[in-house]
XYZ file of C-alpha atoms in Angstrom:
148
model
C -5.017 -18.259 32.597
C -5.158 -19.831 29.309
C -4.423 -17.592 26.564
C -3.560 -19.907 23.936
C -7.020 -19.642 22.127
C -6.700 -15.630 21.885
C -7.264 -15.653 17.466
C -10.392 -18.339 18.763
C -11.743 -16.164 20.608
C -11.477 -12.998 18.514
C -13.039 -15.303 16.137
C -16.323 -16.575 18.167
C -16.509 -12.697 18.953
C -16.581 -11.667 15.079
C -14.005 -10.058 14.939
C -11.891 -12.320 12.697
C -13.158 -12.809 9.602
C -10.576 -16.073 7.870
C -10.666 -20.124 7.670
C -8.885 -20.085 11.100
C -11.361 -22.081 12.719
C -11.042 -24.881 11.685
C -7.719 -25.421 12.795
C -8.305 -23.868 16.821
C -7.553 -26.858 18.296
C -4.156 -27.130 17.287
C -3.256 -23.889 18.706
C -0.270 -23.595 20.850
C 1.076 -21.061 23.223
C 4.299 -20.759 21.229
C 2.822 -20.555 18.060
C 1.960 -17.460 15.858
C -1.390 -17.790 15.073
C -1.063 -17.252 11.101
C -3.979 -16.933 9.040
C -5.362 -14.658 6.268
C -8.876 -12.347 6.046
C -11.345 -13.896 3.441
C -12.061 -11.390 1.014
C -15.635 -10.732 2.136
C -14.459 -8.875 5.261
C -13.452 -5.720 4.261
C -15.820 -4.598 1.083
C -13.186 -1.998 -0.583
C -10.651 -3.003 -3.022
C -7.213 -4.629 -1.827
C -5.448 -1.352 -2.751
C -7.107 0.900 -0.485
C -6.321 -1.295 2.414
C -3.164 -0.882 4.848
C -1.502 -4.130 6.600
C -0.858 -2.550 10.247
C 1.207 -4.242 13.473
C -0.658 -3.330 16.934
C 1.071 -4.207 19.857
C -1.781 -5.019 22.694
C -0.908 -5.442 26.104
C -2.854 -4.971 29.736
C -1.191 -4.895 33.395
C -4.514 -3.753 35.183
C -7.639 -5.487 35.721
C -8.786 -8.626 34.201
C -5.885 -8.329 31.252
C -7.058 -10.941 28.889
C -10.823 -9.254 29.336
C -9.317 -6.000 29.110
C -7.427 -6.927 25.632
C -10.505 -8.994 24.010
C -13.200 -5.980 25.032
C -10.516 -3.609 23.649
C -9.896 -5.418 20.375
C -14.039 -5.801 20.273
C -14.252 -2.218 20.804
C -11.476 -1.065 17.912
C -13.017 -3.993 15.400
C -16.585 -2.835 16.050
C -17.045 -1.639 12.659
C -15.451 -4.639 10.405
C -15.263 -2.935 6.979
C -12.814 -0.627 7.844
C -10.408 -2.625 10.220
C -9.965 -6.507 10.490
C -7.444 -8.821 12.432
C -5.991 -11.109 10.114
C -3.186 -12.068 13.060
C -2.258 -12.868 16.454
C 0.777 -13.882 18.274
C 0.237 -15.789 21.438
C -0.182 -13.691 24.627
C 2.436 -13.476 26.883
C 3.280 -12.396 30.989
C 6.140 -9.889 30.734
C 7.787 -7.648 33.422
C 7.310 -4.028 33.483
C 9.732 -1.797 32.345
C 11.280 1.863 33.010
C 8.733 2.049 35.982
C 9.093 -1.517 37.696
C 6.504 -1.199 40.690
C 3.652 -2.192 39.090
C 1.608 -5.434 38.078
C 3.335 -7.454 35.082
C 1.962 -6.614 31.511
C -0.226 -9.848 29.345
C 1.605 -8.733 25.854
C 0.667 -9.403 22.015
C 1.007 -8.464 18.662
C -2.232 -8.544 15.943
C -1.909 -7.462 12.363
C -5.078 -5.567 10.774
C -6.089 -4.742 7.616
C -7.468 -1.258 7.837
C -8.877 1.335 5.008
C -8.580 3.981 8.193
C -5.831 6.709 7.643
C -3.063 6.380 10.183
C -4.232 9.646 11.877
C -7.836 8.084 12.005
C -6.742 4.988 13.285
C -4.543 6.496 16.329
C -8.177 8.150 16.967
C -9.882 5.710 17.173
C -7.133 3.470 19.368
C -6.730 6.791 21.877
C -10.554 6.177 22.070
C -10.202 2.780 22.924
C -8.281 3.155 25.496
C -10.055 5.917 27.176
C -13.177 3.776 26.986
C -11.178 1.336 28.963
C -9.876 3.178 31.828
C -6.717 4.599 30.792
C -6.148 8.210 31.672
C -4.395 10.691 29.849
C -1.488 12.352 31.583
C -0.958 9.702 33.235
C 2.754 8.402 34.461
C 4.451 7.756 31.418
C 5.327 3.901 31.278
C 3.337 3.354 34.476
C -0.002 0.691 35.003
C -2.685 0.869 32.677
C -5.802 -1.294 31.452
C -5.280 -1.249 28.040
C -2.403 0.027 25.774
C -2.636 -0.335 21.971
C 0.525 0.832 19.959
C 0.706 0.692 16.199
């Protein structure tokens, strides 16, 4: 699995709105993909915006698919939350409860005019939409987490 082109992707999707594209081809899987949101993404002023870390990961499924349709999903509405950064994407053992499938693990900073109690909404949303249960074992398999 290649996931070296992650930010590219997000960006063919729409759902990175910078002058990242340019550059795509240089991307590699040890690099932090570092680039800025133009101004035009997000129409309210730079003060009512929050810069916000999401760690992204997947150990069910198709993981990359799971990650990209879950990021698509949370991004749906771009004037209120846009990725600005990713870190590469990388295979990682479990932990705390090591029987299950290894995790596909990232990191991608938003900008967001969402109040941190809206945002966790709408990322507990997400993930339901997904395929991850509530209640479920804590630490255990799961299609899509999304931690801020």
């Amino acid at each position: 699995m290649n996931t070296r082109f992650f930010l590219c992707i997000l960006n063919m999707l729409g759902l990175c709105h910078n002058s990242f594209t340019a550059s795509c081809h240089r991307i590699t899987k040890q690099s932090l993909f570092a680039s800025r949101t133009s101004s035009r993404a997000m129409s309210e002023s730079s003060s009512d915006r929050r810069r916000v870390y999401l760690a992204v990961g997947s150990n069910l499924g198709n993981r990359f698919q799971n990650i990209v349709e879950g990021l698509g999903q949370l991004c749906s509405n771009k004037q209120d939350i846009n990725v600005t950064r990713t870190s590469a994407l990388i295979e990682t053992a479990p932990m705390y409860v090591t029987e299950q499938p290894a995790f596909l693990n990232g990191v991608i900073e938003i900008e967001t005019t969402l109040t941190p109690s809206k945002l966790l909404s709408r990322i507990k949303q997400v993930e339901r939409d997904l395929g991850r249960a509530p209640n479920t074992v804590r630490n255990g398999p799961r299609p899509l987490d999304l931690d801020i």
